[in-house]
Short mmCIF file of C-alpha atoms in Angstrom, two decimals:
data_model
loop_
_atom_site.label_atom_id
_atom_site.label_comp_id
_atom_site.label_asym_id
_atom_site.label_seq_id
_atom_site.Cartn_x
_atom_site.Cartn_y
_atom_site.Cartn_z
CA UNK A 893 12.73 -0.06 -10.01
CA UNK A 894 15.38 -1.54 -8.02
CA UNK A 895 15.16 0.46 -4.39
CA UNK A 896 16.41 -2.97 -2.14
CA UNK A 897 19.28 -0.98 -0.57
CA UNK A 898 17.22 1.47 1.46
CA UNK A 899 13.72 -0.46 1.87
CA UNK A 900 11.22 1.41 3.26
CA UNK A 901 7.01 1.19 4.01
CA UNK A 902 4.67 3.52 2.67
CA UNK A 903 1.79 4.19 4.27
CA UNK A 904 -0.78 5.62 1.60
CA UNK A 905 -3.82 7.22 2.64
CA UNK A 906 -6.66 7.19 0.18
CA UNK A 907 -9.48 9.82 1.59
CA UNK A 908 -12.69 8.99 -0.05
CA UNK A 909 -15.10 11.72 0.04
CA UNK A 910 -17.83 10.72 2.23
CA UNK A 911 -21.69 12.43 0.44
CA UNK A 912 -23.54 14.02 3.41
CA UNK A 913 -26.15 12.25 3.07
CA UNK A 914 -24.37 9.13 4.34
CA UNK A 915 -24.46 10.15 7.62
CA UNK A 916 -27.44 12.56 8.12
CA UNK A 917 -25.26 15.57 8.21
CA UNK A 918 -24.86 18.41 6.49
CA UNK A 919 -21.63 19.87 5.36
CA UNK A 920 -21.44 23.22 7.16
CA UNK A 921 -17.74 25.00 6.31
CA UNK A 922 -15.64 25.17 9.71
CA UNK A 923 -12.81 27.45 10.27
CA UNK A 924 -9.59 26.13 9.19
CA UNK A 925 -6.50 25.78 11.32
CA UNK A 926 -4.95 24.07 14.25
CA UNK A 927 -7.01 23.28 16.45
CA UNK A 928 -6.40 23.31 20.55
CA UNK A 929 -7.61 19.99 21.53
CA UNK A 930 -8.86 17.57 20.03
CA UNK A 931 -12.75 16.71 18.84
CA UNK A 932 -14.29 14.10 20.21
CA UNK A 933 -15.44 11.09 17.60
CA UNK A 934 -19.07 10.18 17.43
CA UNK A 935 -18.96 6.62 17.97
CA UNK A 936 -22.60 6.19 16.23
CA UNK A 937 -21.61 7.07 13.05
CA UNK A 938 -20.76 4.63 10.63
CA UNK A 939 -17.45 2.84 10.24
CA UNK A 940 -15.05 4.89 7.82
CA UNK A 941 -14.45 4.46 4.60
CA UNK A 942 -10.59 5.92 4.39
CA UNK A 943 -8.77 3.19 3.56
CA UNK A 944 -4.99 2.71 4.77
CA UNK A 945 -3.06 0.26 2.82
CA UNK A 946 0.44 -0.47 3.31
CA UNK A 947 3.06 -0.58 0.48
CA UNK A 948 6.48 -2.89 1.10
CA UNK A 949 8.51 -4.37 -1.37
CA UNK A 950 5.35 -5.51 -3.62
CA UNK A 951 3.41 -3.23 -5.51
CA UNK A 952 0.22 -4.30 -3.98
CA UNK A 953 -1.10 -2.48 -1.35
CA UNK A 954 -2.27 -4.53 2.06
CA UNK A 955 -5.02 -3.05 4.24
CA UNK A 956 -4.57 -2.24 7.37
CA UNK A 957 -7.70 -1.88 9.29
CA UNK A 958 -8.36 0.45 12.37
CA UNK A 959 -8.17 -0.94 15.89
CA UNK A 960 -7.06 -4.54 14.31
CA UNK A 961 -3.24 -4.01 15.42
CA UNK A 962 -3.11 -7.96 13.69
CA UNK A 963 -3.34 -6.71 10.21
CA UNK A 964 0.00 -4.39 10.86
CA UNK A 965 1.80 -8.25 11.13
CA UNK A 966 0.02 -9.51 8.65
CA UNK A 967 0.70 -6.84 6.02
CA UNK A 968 4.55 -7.27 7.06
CA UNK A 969 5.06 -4.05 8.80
CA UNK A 970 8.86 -4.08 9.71
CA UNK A 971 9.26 -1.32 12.54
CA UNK A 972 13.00 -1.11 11.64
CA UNK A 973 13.06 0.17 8.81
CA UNK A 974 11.74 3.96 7.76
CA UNK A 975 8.20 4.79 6.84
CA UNK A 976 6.82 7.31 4.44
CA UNK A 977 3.44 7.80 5.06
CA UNK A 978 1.64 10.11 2.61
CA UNK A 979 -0.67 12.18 4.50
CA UNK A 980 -0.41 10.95 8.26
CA UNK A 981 -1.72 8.33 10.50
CA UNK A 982 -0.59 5.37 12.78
CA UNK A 983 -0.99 3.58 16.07
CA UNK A 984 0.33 5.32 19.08
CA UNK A 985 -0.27 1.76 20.55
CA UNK A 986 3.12 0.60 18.44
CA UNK A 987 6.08 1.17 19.42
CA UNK A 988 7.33 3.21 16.64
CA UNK A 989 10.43 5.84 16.99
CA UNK A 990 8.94 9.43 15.67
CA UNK A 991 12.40 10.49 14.24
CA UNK A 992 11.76 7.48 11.43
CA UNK A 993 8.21 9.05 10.47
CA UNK A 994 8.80 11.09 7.03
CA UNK A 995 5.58 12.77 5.88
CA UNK A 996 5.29 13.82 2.35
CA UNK A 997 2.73 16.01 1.33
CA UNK A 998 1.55 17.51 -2.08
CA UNK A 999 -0.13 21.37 -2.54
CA UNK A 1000 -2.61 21.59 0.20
CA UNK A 1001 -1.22 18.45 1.58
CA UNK A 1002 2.02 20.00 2.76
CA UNK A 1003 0.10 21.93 5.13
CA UNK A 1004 -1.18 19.42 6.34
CA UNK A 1005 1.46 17.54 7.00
CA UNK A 1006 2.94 20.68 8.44
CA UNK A 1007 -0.69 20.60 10.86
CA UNK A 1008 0.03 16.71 11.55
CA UNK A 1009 3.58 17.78 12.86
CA UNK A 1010 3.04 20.31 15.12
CA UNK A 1011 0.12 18.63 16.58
CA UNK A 1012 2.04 15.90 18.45
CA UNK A 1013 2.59 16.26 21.59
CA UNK A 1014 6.07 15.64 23.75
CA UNK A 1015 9.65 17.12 22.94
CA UNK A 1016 10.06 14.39 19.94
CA UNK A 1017 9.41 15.36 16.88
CA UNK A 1018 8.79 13.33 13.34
CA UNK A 1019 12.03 13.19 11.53
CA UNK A 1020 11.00 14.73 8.49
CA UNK A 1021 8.23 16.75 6.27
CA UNK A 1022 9.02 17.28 2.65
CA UNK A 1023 6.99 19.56 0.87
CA UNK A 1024 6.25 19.17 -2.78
CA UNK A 1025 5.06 22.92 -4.04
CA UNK A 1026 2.89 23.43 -1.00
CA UNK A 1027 0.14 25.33 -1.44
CA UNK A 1028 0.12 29.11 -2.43
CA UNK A 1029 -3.36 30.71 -1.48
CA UNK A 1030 -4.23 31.77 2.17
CA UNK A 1031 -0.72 30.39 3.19
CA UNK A 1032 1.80 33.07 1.55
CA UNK A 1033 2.84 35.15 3.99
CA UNK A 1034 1.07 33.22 7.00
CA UNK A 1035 2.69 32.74 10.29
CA UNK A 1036 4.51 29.80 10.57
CA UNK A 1037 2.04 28.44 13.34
CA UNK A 1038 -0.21 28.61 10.18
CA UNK A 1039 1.61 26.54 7.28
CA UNK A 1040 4.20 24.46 7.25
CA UNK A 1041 7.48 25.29 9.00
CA UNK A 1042 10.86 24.05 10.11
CA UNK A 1043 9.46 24.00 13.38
CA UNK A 1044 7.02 20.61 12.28
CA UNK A 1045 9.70 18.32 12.28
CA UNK A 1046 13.33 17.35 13.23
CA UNK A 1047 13.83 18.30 9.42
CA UNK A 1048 11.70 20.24 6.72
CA UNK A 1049 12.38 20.50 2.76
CA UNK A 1050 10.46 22.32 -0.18
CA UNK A 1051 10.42 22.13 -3.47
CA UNK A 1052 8.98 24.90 -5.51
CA UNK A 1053 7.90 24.44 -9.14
CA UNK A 1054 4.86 26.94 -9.63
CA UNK A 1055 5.28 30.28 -8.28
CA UNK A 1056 4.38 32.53 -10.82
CA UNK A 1057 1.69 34.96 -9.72
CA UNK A 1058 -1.59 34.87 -11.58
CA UNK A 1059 -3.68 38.41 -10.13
CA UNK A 1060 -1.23 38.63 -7.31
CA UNK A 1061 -2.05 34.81 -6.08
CA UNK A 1062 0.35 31.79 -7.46
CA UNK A 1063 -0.46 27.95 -6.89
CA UNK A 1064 2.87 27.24 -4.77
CA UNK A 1065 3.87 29.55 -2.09
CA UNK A 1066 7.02 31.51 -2.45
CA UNK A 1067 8.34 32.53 0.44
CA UNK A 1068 10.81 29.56 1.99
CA UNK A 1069 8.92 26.82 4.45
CA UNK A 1070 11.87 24.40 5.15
CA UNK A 1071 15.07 23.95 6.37
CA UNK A 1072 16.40 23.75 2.49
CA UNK A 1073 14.21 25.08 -0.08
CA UNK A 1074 14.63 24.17 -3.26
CA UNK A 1075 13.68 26.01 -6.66
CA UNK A 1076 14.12 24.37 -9.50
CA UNK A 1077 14.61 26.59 -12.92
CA UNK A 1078 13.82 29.23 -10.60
CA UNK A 1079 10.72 28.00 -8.80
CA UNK A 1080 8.13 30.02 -10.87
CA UNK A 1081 7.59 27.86 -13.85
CA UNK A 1082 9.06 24.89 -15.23
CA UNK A 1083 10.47 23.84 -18.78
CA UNK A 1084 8.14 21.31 -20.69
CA UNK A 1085 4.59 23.26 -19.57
CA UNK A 1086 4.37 26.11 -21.79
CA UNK A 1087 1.07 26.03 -23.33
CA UNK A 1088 3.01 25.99 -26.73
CA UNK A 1089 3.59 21.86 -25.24
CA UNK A 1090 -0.27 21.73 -25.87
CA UNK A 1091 0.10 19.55 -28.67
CA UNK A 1092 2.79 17.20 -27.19
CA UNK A 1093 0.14 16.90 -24.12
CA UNK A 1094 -2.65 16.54 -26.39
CA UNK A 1095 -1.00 13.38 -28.42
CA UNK A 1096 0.06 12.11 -24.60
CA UNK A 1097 -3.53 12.83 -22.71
CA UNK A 1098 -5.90 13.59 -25.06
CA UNK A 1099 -9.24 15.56 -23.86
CA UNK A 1100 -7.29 15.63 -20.08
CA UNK A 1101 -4.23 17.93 -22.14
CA UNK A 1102 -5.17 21.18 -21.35
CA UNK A 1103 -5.89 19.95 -17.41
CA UNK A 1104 -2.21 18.20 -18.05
CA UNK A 1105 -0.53 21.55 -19.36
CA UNK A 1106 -2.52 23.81 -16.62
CA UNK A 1107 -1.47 21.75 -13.67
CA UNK A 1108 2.24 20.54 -15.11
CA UNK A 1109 4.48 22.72 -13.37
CA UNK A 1110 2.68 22.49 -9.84
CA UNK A 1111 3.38 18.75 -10.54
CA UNK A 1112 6.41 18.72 -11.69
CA UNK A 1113 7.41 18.59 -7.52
CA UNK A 1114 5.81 14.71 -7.26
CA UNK A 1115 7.90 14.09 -10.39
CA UNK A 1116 11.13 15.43 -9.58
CA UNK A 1117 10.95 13.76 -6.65
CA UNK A 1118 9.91 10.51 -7.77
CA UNK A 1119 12.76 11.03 -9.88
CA UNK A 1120 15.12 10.96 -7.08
CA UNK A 1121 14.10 7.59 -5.98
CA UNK A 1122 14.60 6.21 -10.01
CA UNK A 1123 17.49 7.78 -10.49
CA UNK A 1124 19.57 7.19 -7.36
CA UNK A 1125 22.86 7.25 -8.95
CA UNK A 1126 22.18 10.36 -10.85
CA UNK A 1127 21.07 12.54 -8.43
CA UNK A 1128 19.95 16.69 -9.22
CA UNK A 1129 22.17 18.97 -7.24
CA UNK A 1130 20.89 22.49 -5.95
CA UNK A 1131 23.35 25.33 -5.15
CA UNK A 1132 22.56 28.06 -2.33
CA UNK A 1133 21.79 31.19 -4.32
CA UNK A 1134 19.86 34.57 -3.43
CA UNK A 1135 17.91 34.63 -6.70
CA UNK A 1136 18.44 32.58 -10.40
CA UNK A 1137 19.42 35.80 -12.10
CA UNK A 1138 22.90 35.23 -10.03
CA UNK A 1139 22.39 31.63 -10.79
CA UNK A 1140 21.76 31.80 -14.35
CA UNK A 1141 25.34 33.85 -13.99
CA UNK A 1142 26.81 31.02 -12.62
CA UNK A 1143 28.38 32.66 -9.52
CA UNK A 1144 26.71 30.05 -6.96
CA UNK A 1145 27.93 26.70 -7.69
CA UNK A 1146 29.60 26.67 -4.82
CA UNK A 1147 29.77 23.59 -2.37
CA UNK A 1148 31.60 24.76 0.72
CA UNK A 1149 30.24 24.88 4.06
CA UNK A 1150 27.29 22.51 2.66
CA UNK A 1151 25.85 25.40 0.15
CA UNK A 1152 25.10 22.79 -1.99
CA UNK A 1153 22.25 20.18 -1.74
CA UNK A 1154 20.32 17.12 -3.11
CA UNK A 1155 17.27 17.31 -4.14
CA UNK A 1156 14.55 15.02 -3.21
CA UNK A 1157 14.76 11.67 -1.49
CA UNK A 1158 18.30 11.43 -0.45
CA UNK A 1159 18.79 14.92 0.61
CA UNK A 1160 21.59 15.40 3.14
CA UNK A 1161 19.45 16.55 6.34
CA UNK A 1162 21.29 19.32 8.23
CA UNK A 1163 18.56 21.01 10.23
CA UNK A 1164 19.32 24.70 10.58
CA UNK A 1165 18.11 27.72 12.36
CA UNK A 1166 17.70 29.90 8.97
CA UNK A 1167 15.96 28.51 5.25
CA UNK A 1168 18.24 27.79 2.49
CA UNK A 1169 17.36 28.79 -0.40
CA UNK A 1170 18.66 26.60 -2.94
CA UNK A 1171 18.69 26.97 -7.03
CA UNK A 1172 18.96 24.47 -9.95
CA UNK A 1173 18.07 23.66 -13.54
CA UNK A 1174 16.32 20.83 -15.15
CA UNK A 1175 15.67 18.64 -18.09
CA UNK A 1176 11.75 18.79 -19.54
CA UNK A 1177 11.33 15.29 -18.80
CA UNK A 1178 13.29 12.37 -16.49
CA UNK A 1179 15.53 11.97 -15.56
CA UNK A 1180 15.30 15.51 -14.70
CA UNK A 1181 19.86 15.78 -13.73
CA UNK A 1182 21.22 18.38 -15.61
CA UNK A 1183 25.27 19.08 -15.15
CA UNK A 1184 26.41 22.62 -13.90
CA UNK A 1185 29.16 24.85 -15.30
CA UNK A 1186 30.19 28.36 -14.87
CA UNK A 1187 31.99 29.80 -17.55
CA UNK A 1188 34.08 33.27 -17.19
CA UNK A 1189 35.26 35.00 -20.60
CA UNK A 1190 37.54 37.88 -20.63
CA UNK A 1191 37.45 39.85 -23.56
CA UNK A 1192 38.97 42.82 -25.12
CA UNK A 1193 36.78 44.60 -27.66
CA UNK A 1194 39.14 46.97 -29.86
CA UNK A 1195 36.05 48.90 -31.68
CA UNK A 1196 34.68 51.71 -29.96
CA UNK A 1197 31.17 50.38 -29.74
CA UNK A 1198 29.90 47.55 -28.02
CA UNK A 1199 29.50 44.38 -30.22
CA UNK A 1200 25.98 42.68 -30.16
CA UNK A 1201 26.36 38.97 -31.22
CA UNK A 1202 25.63 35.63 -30.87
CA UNK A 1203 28.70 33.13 -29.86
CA UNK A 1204 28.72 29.31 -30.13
CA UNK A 1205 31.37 26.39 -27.94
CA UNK A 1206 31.95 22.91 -28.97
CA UNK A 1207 32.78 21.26 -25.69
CA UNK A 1208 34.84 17.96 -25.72
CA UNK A 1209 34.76 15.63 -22.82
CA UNK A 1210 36.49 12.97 -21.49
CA UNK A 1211 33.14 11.03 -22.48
CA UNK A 1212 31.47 13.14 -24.56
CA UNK A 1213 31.15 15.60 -27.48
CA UNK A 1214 28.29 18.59 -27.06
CA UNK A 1215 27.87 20.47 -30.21
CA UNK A 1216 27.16 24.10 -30.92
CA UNK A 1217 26.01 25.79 -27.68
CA UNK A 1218 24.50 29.06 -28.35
CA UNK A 1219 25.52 31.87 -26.22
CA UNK A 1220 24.09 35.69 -26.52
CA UNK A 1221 25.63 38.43 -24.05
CA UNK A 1222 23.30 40.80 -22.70
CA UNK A 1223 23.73 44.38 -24.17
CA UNK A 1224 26.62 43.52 -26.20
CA UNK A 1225 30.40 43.00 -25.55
CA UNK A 1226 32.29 46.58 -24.02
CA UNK A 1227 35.82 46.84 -23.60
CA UNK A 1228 38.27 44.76 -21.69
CA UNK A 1229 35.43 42.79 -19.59
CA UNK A 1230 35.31 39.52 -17.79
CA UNK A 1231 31.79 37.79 -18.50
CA UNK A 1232 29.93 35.00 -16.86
CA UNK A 1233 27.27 32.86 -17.64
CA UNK A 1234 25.79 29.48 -16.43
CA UNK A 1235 26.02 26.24 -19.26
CA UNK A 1236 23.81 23.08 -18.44
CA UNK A 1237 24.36 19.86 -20.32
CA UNK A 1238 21.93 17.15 -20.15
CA UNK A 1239 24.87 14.34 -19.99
CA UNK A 1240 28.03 13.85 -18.23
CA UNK A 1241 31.19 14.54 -20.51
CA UNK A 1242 33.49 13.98 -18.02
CA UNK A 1243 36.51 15.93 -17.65
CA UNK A 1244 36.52 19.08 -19.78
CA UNK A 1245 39.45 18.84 -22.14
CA UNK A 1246 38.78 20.94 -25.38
CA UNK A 1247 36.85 24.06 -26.00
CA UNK A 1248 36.33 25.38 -29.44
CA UNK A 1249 34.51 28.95 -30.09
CA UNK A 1250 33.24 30.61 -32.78
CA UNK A 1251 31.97 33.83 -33.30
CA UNK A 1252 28.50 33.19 -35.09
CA UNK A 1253 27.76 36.05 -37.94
CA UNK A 1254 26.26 35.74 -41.43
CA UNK A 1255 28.34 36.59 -44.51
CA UNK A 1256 26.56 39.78 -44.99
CA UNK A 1257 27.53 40.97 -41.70
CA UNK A 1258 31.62 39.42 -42.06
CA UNK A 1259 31.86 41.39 -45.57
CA UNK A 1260 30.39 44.49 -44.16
CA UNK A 1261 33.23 44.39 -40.79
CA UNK A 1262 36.08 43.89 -43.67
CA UNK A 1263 35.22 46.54 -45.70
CA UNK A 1264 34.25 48.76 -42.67
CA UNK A 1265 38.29 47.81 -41.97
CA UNK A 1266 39.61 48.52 -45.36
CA UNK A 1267 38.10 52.07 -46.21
CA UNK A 1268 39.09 53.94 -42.73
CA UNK A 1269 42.67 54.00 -43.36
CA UNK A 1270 43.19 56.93 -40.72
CA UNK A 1271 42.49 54.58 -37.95
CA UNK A 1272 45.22 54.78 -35.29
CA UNK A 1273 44.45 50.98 -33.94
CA UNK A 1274 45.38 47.66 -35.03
CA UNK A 1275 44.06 47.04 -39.35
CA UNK A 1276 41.76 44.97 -38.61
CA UNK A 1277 40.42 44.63 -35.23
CA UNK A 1278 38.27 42.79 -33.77
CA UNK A 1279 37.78 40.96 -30.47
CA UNK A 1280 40.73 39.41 -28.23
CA UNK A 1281 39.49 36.17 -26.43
CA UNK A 1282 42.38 35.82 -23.71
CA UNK A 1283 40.79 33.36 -21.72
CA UNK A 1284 37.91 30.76 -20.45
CA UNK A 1285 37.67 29.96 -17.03
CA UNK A 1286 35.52 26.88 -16.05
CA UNK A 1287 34.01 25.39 -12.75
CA UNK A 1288 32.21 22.11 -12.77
CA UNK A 1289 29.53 22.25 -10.31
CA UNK A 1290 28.71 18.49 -9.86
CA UNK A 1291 32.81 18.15 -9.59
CA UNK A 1292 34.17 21.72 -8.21
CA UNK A 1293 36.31 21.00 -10.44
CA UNK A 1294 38.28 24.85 -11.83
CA UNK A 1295 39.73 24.70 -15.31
CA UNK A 1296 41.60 27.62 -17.40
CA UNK A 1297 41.38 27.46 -21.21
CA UNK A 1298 43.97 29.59 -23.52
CA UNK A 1299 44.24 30.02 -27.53
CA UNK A 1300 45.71 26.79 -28.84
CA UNK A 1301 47.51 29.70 -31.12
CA UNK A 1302 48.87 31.65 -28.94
CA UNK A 1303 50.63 33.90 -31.72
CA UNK A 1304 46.66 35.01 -32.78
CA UNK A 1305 44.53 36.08 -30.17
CA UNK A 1306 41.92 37.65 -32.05
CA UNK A 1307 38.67 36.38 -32.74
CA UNK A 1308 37.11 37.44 -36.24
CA UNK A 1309 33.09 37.00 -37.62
CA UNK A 1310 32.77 33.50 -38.57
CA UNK A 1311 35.69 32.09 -37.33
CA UNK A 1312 36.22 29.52 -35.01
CA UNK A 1313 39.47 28.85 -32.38
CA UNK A 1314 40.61 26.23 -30.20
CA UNK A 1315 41.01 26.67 -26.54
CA UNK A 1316 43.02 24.01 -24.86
CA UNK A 1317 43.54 23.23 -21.28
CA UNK A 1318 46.88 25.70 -19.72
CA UNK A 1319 47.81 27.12 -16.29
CA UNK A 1320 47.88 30.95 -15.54
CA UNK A 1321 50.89 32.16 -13.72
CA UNK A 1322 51.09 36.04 -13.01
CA UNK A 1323 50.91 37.51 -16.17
CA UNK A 1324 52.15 34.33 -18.48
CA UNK A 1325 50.70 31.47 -19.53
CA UNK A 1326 51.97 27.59 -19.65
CA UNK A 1327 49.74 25.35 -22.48
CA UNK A 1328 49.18 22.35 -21.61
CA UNK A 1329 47.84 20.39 -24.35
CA UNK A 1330 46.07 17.17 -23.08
#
């Protein structure tokens, strides 16, 4: 992993759970929160045994031991350049800038990076919290003085991966904590952790699968963003949305007025007054980059019931070829209707050039519409009809780039079971249209 152009120092925090017995004590539950001021340390007790070790360019991790501000030079601290420190914790006796502190915090750790925020004192604030599917329980629905909140840092993002509700409770909290707020596939589960992947995880983890599949989505956040970091030149874009069911319609994949985001590392930080929420979809597995489009079809249906079937485009790019994409309309196409629909393709095609569509129907079903055709010969409309594709309408959301598609044959509109047309690239003027065949 090649990450040279933006170095940075992580500061990884590796809490070892201290028996009681090690110091005389006994582990009596306290009440959990923020606390007013601070508690004062026992200095009898023994020396800790949290270990801080600092990460640079190297993999290996140098310790850097309390009250020994010698080891920070030794382990090649470089105050210039940013630090992630997972959890919290440095010297106040450094002169460190707070706006260059980014904490990063997993589940329960979110919170508390949220508590390690809002704890410091003075009108400086860290730069930034990022919350990777922060903790559900006892936190939905909490005050923000409670959980984390834009309010804990210069600038605050979320990613939720595991929101589904189990008995009214769900692992990752819901309800928007950040500045942006990102929800990938939704936010409530995520592709690749069905417990039908039980086998996959089995051959993968062995005894640990079912602990694999159970905790997968919650930690699908420390992947995707990991992901970010591998995968710098492909980065996952998120589109401001109210809910995915308008998502999955495609009618957000908008960018204007920064309603579009990345997610994960390289964000673009724009602290704001209100929460974004912000929606995208994902591969099972990295990289995780999926590419956007909304497609609009305007049909006219000339039976009198609505047709129930399944559709399927060939999409030819300026790079690539995507084969047979399935497509299934709700409760059937009605009459003179514009639908739209959200596509994902795992790889870039490029420029969309060629769209080919074919109505998907089995023999049986084709022989039945033709005979249904030839024995009503009192019927006023057209001898066989059928349905009329007029046109496609694309929008790239990784591009914004708009597109119209008409009938390469423009003297046959209509679309019959089992057969297939070409749409080709044209421009819509009033009531006409120009092809353009490219």
């Amino acid at each position: 992993m090649d990450i040279s152009p933006q170095c940075f120092s992580i500061l990884l925090v590796l809490c070892i759970f201290i028996q009681s017995s090690a110091h005389g004590q006994s582990l009596k539950p306290e009440p959990f929160g923020r606390r007013a001021q601070a508690v004062e340390t026992n200095k009898t007790l023994h020396e800790t045994k949290t270990r801080f070790l600092l990460f640079g360019e190297t993999n290996e991790g140098c310790q850097i031991r309390i009250n020994h501000l010698d080891t920070l030079q030794e382990c090649g601290f470089n105050s210039s350049r940013p630090l992630v420190m997972i959890i919290h914790g440095w010297s106040e006796s450094v002169q460190f800038s707070r706006s260059h502190v980014h904490l990063i915090g997993y589940s329960l750790g979110a919170h508390v990076s949220g508590f390690a925020g809002s704890s410091i004192g003075g009108t400086r604030k860290i730069g930034r919290i990022t919350g990777l599917d922060a903790a559900g329980p006892l936190f939905e629905g909490s005050s923000p003085s409670n959980r984390l909140s834009p309010d804990d840092a210069n600038f605050v993002d979320a990613i939720h991966t595991f929101t589904r509700e189990h008995m009214g409770l769900s692992v990752g909290i819901k309800q928007p904590i950040g500045h942006y707020d990102f929800y990938p596939n939704g936010g409530s589960f995520q592709p690749g952790c069905h417990f039908l992947e039980l086998y996959r995880h089995i051959a993968k983890h062995g005894l640990n699968a079912i602990t694999q599949t159970i905790k997968c989505s919650h930690e699908r956040s420390v992947h995707l963003f990991i992901d970010s970091l591998l995968h710098a030149g492909t980065q996952s874009v998120a589109y401001l949305c109210s809910d995915m069911d308008s998502f999955s319609q495609g009618l957000c994949l908008s960018c204007k007025k920064g309603r579009c985001n990345t997610l994960g590392y390289h964000v673009r930080q724009e602290p704001r007054s209100k929460s974004k929420k912000l929606f995208l979809v994902t591969r099972a597995q990295s990289p995780f980059k999926v590419y956007h489009y909304q497609f609009k079809i305007q049909f006219i249906n000339q039976t009198e019931t609505p047709i129930q079937t399944t559709f399927t485009m060939s999409l030819l790019g300026t790079k690539e070829k995507m084969q047979k994409i399935a497509i299934t309309l709700g409760k059937g196409i009605a009459s003179n209707k514009t639908y739209s629909f959200l596509i994902t393709l795992d790889v870039d095609i490029g420029e969309l050039i060629m769209i080919k569509f074919k109505w998907e129907s089995s023999a049986v079903w084709a022989n039945v519409w033709n005979t249904v055709q030839t024995i009503i010969p009192w019927s006023t409309g057209p001898r066989h009809p059928g349905l009329v594709l007029k046109t496609i309408r694309v929008k790239a959301g990784e591009t914004q780039q708009r597109m119209t598609f008409c009938s390469e044959n423009t003297d046959d509109l209509q679309l019959r079971p089992t057969q297939e047309k070409i749409f080709v690239k044209c421009e819509i003027k009033s009531k006409t249209s120009k092809r353009k065949i490219r």
